[in-house]
Amino acid sequence: MLRTHKLGEADRIITLLTRHHGRVRAVAKGVRRTTSKFGSRLEPFTHVDLQLAEGRNLDTITQAETLTLFHAGLGLDYDRYTAGTCMLETADRLVVEEREPSVQQFLLLVGGLRVLAQGERSPRHVLDSFLLRSLSVAGYAPTFTHCARCGLEGPHRWFNPSLGGSLCTTCRVPGSASPSQDTLVLLGALLAGDWGTVAGAEDRTSKEASGLVAAYLAWHLDRGLRSLEYVDR
Ligand SMILES: [Zn+2]
């Protein structure tokens, strides 16, 4: 469940990311009435098993069974909640075509929300790892080792989101950032899911990495992410 908006008196249009059919929009009839048979099952942060009836324009949800309610693990913690909101918004923005299967994005989102809700890892790290992987799946894989322009093996000193990541001294352009080596190592570990390395990162390294992830994301989405403004970075 990515997001919902009101339709008429008591209905909602629900935007979903599904395992097999990609992005789907469907109508939940009567869901805003207190007597609705769906209860709170059709809220964001829920993983549900749905049955749909084909409609003229939009399908209608006829049945919903909760599989996982991530909200329970996120609702009470501001950092986790805002990180989760960013994940939903990112998936919503990166999976654009309706009914186009995107199993990898689906699995990344469900996996990311699960880890976030478990509460054992830093919300910042879980979010940044999700963002980097999600961008990679969408075809915008960054490089943190080789030079993004000439392929020269690094590590390199320069980084530029608009050119795909690390840059060697020859390829660097004005305005490139020069992150610390630790930050580049952390970014690589976040992308690879190397949680052993991630867990050992210092706070300022994590902050610098987050800034670069945000810049990278902003470059690849037309508009920045609204919910990212609320994440404490
Ligand atoms: Zn180069």
mmCIF file of C-alpha atoms and ligand atoms in Angstrom:
data_model
loop_
_atom_site.group_PDB
_atom_site.id
_atom_site.type_symbol
_atom_site.label_atom_id
_atom_site.label_comp_id
_atom_site.label_asym_id
_atom_site.label_seq_id
_atom_site.Cartn_x
_atom_site.Cartn_y
_atom_site.Cartn_z
ATOM 1 C CA MET A 1 0.000 0.000 0.000
ATOM 2 C CA LEU A 2 1.765 3.168 -1.152
ATOM 3 C CA ARG A 3 -0.813 5.882 -0.662
ATOM 4 C CA THR A 4 -4.513 6.568 -0.649
ATOM 5 C CA HIS A 5 -6.734 9.452 -1.523
ATOM 6 C CA LYS A 6 -10.368 10.240 -1.016
ATOM 7 C CA LEU A 7 -12.984 9.534 -3.639
ATOM 8 C CA GLY A 8 -16.564 10.767 -3.243
ATOM 9 C CA GLU A 9 -18.288 10.450 0.133
ATOM 10 C CA ALA A 10 -16.880 7.277 1.576
ATOM 11 C CA ASP A 11 -14.509 5.691 -0.931
ATOM 12 C CA ARG A 12 -10.791 5.843 -1.465
ATOM 13 C CA ILE A 13 -8.480 5.242 -4.375
ATOM 14 C CA ILE A 14 -5.630 3.090 -3.156
ATOM 15 C CA THR A 15 -2.250 3.003 -4.912
ATOM 16 C CA LEU A 16 -0.518 -0.318 -4.423
ATOM 17 C CA LEU A 17 2.773 -1.901 -5.281
ATOM 18 C CA THR A 18 2.053 -5.555 -5.954
ATOM 19 C CA ARG A 19 4.360 -8.513 -6.205
ATOM 20 C CA HIS A 20 3.247 -9.689 -9.637
ATOM 21 C CA HIS A 21 1.443 -6.780 -11.292
ATOM 22 C CA GLY A 22 3.591 -3.820 -10.346
ATOM 23 C CA ARG A 23 1.820 -0.582 -9.582
ATOM 24 C CA VAL A 24 -1.967 -0.899 -9.349
ATOM 25 C CA ARG A 25 -4.645 1.628 -8.477
ATOM 26 C CA ALA A 26 -7.976 0.374 -7.198
ATOM 27 C CA VAL A 27 -11.100 1.676 -5.512
ATOM 28 C CA ALA A 28 -11.987 0.666 -1.959
ATOM 29 C CA LYS A 29 -15.697 1.281 -1.608
ATOM 30 C CA GLY A 30 -17.091 2.503 1.690
ATOM 31 C CA VAL A 31 -13.672 2.312 3.317
ATOM 32 C CA ARG A 32 -14.074 5.656 5.110
ATOM 33 C CA ARG A 33 -17.215 4.527 6.941
ATOM 34 C CA THR A 34 -16.579 3.295 10.461
ATOM 35 C CA THR A 35 -18.507 0.147 9.631
ATOM 36 C CA SER A 36 -16.289 -0.707 6.652
ATOM 37 C CA LYS A 37 -15.458 -4.375 6.338
ATOM 38 C CA PHE A 38 -11.890 -3.379 5.484
ATOM 39 C CA GLY A 39 -11.245 -1.664 8.822
ATOM 40 C CA SER A 40 -7.725 -0.193 8.788
ATOM 41 C CA ARG A 41 -6.360 -2.830 6.445
ATOM 42 C CA LEU A 42 -6.105 -0.447 3.515
ATOM 43 C CA GLU A 43 -3.815 2.102 5.120
ATOM 44 C CA PRO A 44 -0.250 2.852 3.993
ATOM 45 C CA PHE A 45 2.394 0.577 5.608
ATOM 46 C CA THR A 46 0.279 -2.534 5.306
ATOM 47 C CA HIS A 47 1.152 -5.567 3.249
ATOM 48 C CA VAL A 48 -2.138 -7.162 2.239
ATOM 49 C CA ASP A 49 -3.464 -10.007 0.178
ATOM 50 C CA LEU A 50 -6.128 -8.514 -2.098
ATOM 51 C CA GLN A 51 -8.870 -9.622 -4.393
ATOM 52 C CA LEU A 52 -9.943 -7.235 -7.104
ATOM 53 C CA ALA A 53 -12.977 -7.092 -9.334
ATOM 54 C CA GLU A 54 -12.354 -5.637 -12.774
ATOM 55 C CA GLY A 55 -14.062 -2.319 -13.332
ATOM 56 C CA ARG A 56 -14.608 -0.059 -16.302
ATOM 57 C CA ASN A 57 -11.913 2.421 -15.293
ATOM 58 C CA LEU A 58 -10.444 1.196 -12.041
ATOM 59 C CA ASP A 59 -10.659 -2.187 -10.368
ATOM 60 C CA THR A 60 -12.546 -2.476 -7.099
ATOM 61 C CA ILE A 61 -11.124 -4.141 -4.006
ATOM 62 C CA THR A 62 -13.499 -6.891 -2.914
ATOM 63 C CA GLN A 63 -11.439 -8.513 -0.189
ATOM 64 C CA ALA A 64 -8.354 -7.669 1.864
ATOM 65 C CA GLU A 65 -6.378 -9.807 4.282
ATOM 66 C CA THR A 66 -3.546 -8.326 6.297
ATOM 67 C CA LEU A 67 -0.226 -10.098 5.849
ATOM 68 C CA THR A 68 2.014 -7.648 7.734
ATOM 69 C CA LEU A 69 1.130 -4.464 9.522
ATOM 70 C CA PHE A 70 4.375 -2.485 9.425
ATOM 71 C CA HIS A 71 2.634 0.457 11.001
ATOM 72 C CA ALA A 72 2.794 -1.211 14.400
ATOM 73 C CA GLY A 73 6.593 -1.129 14.393
ATOM 74 C CA LEU A 74 6.867 2.354 12.892
ATOM 75 C CA GLY A 75 4.054 4.434 14.317
ATOM 76 C CA LEU A 76 5.631 5.198 17.669
ATOM 77 C CA ASP A 77 9.087 6.156 16.497
ATOM 78 C CA TYR A 78 9.445 9.431 14.597
ATOM 79 C CA ASP A 79 12.701 8.508 12.813
ATOM 80 C CA ARG A 80 11.422 5.132 11.710
ATOM 81 C CA TYR A 81 8.083 6.505 10.635
ATOM 82 C CA THR A 82 9.574 9.286 8.496
ATOM 83 C CA ALA A 83 12.111 6.876 6.969
ATOM 84 C CA GLY A 84 9.247 4.514 6.100
ATOM 85 C CA THR A 85 7.257 7.349 4.571
ATOM 86 C CA CYS A 86 10.260 8.166 2.372
ATOM 87 C CA MET A 87 10.431 4.557 1.229
ATOM 88 C CA LEU A 88 6.777 4.561 0.192
ATOM 89 C CA GLU A 89 7.183 7.859 -1.631
ATOM 90 C CA THR A 90 10.315 6.644 -3.420
ATOM 91 C CA ALA A 91 8.626 3.435 -4.577
ATOM 92 C CA ASP A 92 5.648 5.499 -5.682
ATOM 93 C CA ARG A 93 7.912 7.748 -7.757
ATOM 94 C CA LEU A 94 10.246 5.118 -9.210
ATOM 95 C CA VAL A 95 7.562 2.638 -10.237
ATOM 96 C CA VAL A 96 5.634 4.783 -12.656
ATOM 97 C CA GLU A 97 4.016 2.447 -15.159
ATOM 98 C CA GLU A 98 0.835 0.753 -14.018
ATOM 99 C CA ARG A 99 0.585 -3.022 -14.281
ATOM 100 C CA GLU A 100 4.210 -3.405 -15.227
ATOM 101 C CA PRO A 101 5.713 -6.135 -13.027
ATOM 102 C CA SER A 102 8.509 -4.851 -10.771
ATOM 103 C CA VAL A 103 9.194 -7.721 -8.417
ATOM 104 C CA GLN A 104 12.558 -6.345 -7.322
ATOM 105 C CA GLN A 105 11.085 -3.014 -6.208
ATOM 106 C CA PHE A 106 8.339 -4.876 -4.393
ATOM 107 C CA LEU A 107 10.795 -7.115 -2.550
ATOM 108 C CA LEU A 108 13.070 -4.165 -1.685
ATOM 109 C CA LEU A 109 10.184 -2.228 -0.211
ATOM 110 C CA VAL A 110 8.729 -5.070 1.834
ATOM 111 C CA GLY A 111 12.216 -6.102 3.004
ATOM 112 C CA GLY A 112 13.163 -2.509 3.862
ATOM 113 C CA LEU A 113 9.985 -1.861 5.836
ATOM 114 C CA ARG A 114 10.419 -5.123 7.707
ATOM 115 C CA VAL A 115 13.968 -4.271 8.793
ATOM 116 C CA LEU A 116 12.872 -0.759 9.712
ATOM 117 C CA ALA A 117 9.978 -2.035 11.825
ATOM 118 C CA GLN A 118 12.193 -4.555 13.620
ATOM 119 C CA GLY A 119 14.108 -1.610 14.995
ATOM 120 C CA GLU A 120 17.543 -3.203 15.222
ATOM 121 C CA ARG A 121 19.286 -1.078 12.609
ATOM 122 C CA SER A 122 19.624 2.675 12.361
ATOM 123 C CA PRO A 123 16.661 4.129 10.413
ATOM 124 C CA ARG A 124 19.093 6.374 8.527
ATOM 125 C CA HIS A 125 21.117 3.379 7.312
ATOM 126 C CA VAL A 126 18.038 1.339 6.410
ATOM 127 C CA LEU A 127 16.597 4.245 4.430
ATOM 128 C CA ASP A 128 19.840 5.102 2.618
ATOM 129 C CA SER A 129 20.449 1.469 1.720
ATOM 130 C CA PHE A 130 16.906 1.203 0.381
ATOM 131 C CA LEU A 131 17.252 4.415 -1.647
ATOM 132 C CA LEU A 132 20.528 3.327 -3.269
ATOM 133 C CA ARG A 133 19.224 -0.122 -4.138
ATOM 134 C CA SER A 134 15.901 1.156 -5.337
ATOM 135 C CA LEU A 135 17.635 3.678 -7.625
ATOM 136 C CA SER A 136 19.893 0.898 -8.914
ATOM 137 C CA VAL A 137 16.929 -1.325 -9.734
ATOM 138 C CA ALA A 138 15.387 1.637 -11.569
ATOM 139 C CA GLY A 139 18.528 1.844 -13.715
ATOM 140 C CA TYR A 140 20.399 4.580 -11.844
ATOM 141 C CA ALA A 141 23.114 2.559 -10.120
ATOM 142 C CA PRO A 142 25.743 4.859 -8.607
ATOM 143 C CA THR A 143 29.430 4.010 -8.512
ATOM 144 C CA PHE A 144 31.481 4.537 -5.352
ATOM 145 C CA THR A 145 34.664 2.808 -6.476
ATOM 146 C CA HIS A 146 35.352 3.209 -10.212
ATOM 147 C CA CYS A 147 35.210 6.546 -11.993
ATOM 148 C CA ALA A 148 31.689 6.987 -13.355
ATOM 149 C CA ARG A 149 32.998 8.571 -16.565
ATOM 150 C CA CYS A 150 36.139 6.705 -17.618
ATOM 151 C CA GLY A 151 35.886 3.575 -15.478
ATOM 152 C CA LEU A 152 39.301 4.041 -13.863
ATOM 153 C CA GLU A 153 39.597 1.959 -10.720
ATOM 154 C CA GLY A 154 39.420 3.979 -7.503
ATOM 155 C CA PRO A 155 38.781 4.904 -4.836
ATOM 156 C CA HIS A 156 38.572 8.464 -6.128
ATOM 157 C CA ARG A 157 38.337 11.750 -4.321
ATOM 158 C CA TRP A 158 35.468 13.373 -6.221
ATOM 159 C CA PHE A 159 31.769 12.653 -6.329
ATOM 160 C CA ASN A 160 29.035 14.106 -8.507
ATOM 161 C CA PRO A 161 25.412 12.877 -8.468
ATOM 162 C CA SER A 162 24.640 14.158 -11.962
ATOM 163 C CA LEU A 163 27.488 12.104 -13.472
ATOM 164 C CA GLY A 164 26.720 8.861 -11.645
ATOM 165 C CA GLY A 165 28.952 8.976 -8.573
ATOM 166 C CA SER A 166 32.739 8.827 -8.115
ATOM 167 C CA LEU A 167 35.008 10.756 -10.451
ATOM 168 C CA CYS A 168 38.767 10.586 -10.975
ATOM 169 C CA THR A 169 40.895 13.736 -10.981
ATOM 170 C CA THR A 170 40.879 13.891 -14.791
ATOM 171 C CA CYS A 171 37.100 13.552 -15.085
ATOM 172 C CA ARG A 172 36.041 15.720 -12.176
ATOM 173 C CA VAL A 173 33.841 18.703 -12.964
ATOM 174 C CA PRO A 174 33.426 21.974 -11.042
ATOM 175 C CA GLY A 175 31.002 21.661 -8.156
ATOM 176 C CA SER A 176 31.831 18.034 -7.372
ATOM 177 C CA ALA A 177 31.830 17.006 -3.721
ATOM 178 C CA SER A 178 34.906 15.491 -2.128
ATOM 179 C CA PRO A 179 33.632 13.056 0.482
ATOM 180 C CA SER A 180 35.953 11.241 2.864
ATOM 181 C CA GLN A 181 37.156 7.740 1.988
ATOM 182 C CA ASP A 182 35.159 6.367 4.927
ATOM 183 C CA THR A 183 32.001 7.842 3.442
ATOM 184 C CA LEU A 184 32.612 6.190 0.071
ATOM 185 C CA VAL A 185 33.245 2.862 1.798
ATOM 186 C CA LEU A 186 29.998 3.276 3.757
ATOM 187 C CA LEU A 187 28.033 4.147 0.604
ATOM 188 C CA GLY A 188 29.377 1.024 -1.111
ATOM 189 C CA ALA A 189 28.411 -1.074 1.914
ATOM 190 C CA LEU A 190 24.898 0.441 2.001
ATOM 191 C CA LEU A 191 24.441 -0.393 -1.674
ATOM 192 C CA ALA A 192 25.762 -3.933 -1.228
ATOM 193 C CA GLY A 193 23.899 -4.578 2.035
ATOM 194 C CA ASP A 194 27.180 -5.201 3.889
ATOM 195 C CA TRP A 195 25.680 -4.544 7.325
ATOM 196 C CA GLY A 196 28.843 -5.460 9.207
ATOM 197 C CA THR A 197 30.660 -2.501 7.643
ATOM 198 C CA VAL A 198 27.609 -0.242 7.944
ATOM 199 C CA ALA A 199 27.253 -0.897 11.681
ATOM 200 C CA GLY A 200 30.817 0.272 12.323
ATOM 201 C CA ALA A 201 30.358 3.649 10.615
ATOM 202 C CA GLU A 202 30.868 6.818 12.616
ATOM 203 C CA ASP A 203 28.089 9.311 12.971
ATOM 204 C CA ARG A 204 29.622 12.058 10.859
ATOM 205 C CA THR A 205 30.431 9.521 8.129
ATOM 206 C CA SER A 206 26.796 8.391 8.140
ATOM 207 C CA LYS A 207 25.635 11.997 7.913
ATOM 208 C CA GLU A 208 27.897 12.784 4.989
ATOM 209 C CA ALA A 209 26.751 9.607 3.211
ATOM 210 C CA SER A 210 23.087 10.550 3.789
ATOM 211 C CA GLY A 211 23.662 13.962 2.242
ATOM 212 C CA LEU A 212 25.147 12.389 -0.881
ATOM 213 C CA VAL A 213 22.335 9.821 -1.131
ATOM 214 C CA ALA A 214 19.781 12.646 -0.888
ATOM 215 C CA ALA A 215 21.599 14.620 -3.607
ATOM 216 C CA TYR A 216 21.805 11.548 -5.800
ATOM 217 C CA LEU A 217 18.105 10.818 -5.340
ATOM 218 C CA ALA A 218 17.102 14.425 -5.989
ATOM 219 C CA TRP A 219 19.054 14.410 -9.246
ATOM 220 C CA HIS A 220 17.280 11.291 -10.513
ATOM 221 C CA LEU A 221 13.758 12.249 -9.522
ATOM 222 C CA ASP A 222 12.298 15.262 -11.308
ATOM 223 C CA ARG A 223 11.158 16.816 -8.084
ATOM 224 C CA GLY A 224 12.811 16.172 -4.745
ATOM 225 C CA LEU A 225 11.178 13.872 -2.253
ATOM 226 C CA ARG A 226 8.693 15.745 -0.095
ATOM 227 C CA SER A 227 8.954 13.347 2.825
ATOM 228 C CA LEU A 228 12.762 13.556 2.875
ATOM 229 C CA GLU A 229 12.499 17.044 4.345
ATOM 230 C CA TYR A 230 11.157 15.503 7.539
ATOM 231 C CA VAL A 231 13.966 13.018 7.955
ATOM 232 C CA ASP A 232 16.478 14.184 10.521
ATOM 233 C CA ARG A 233 19.725 14.111 8.587
HETATM 234 ZN ZN ZN B 1 37.690 9.270 -14.884
#
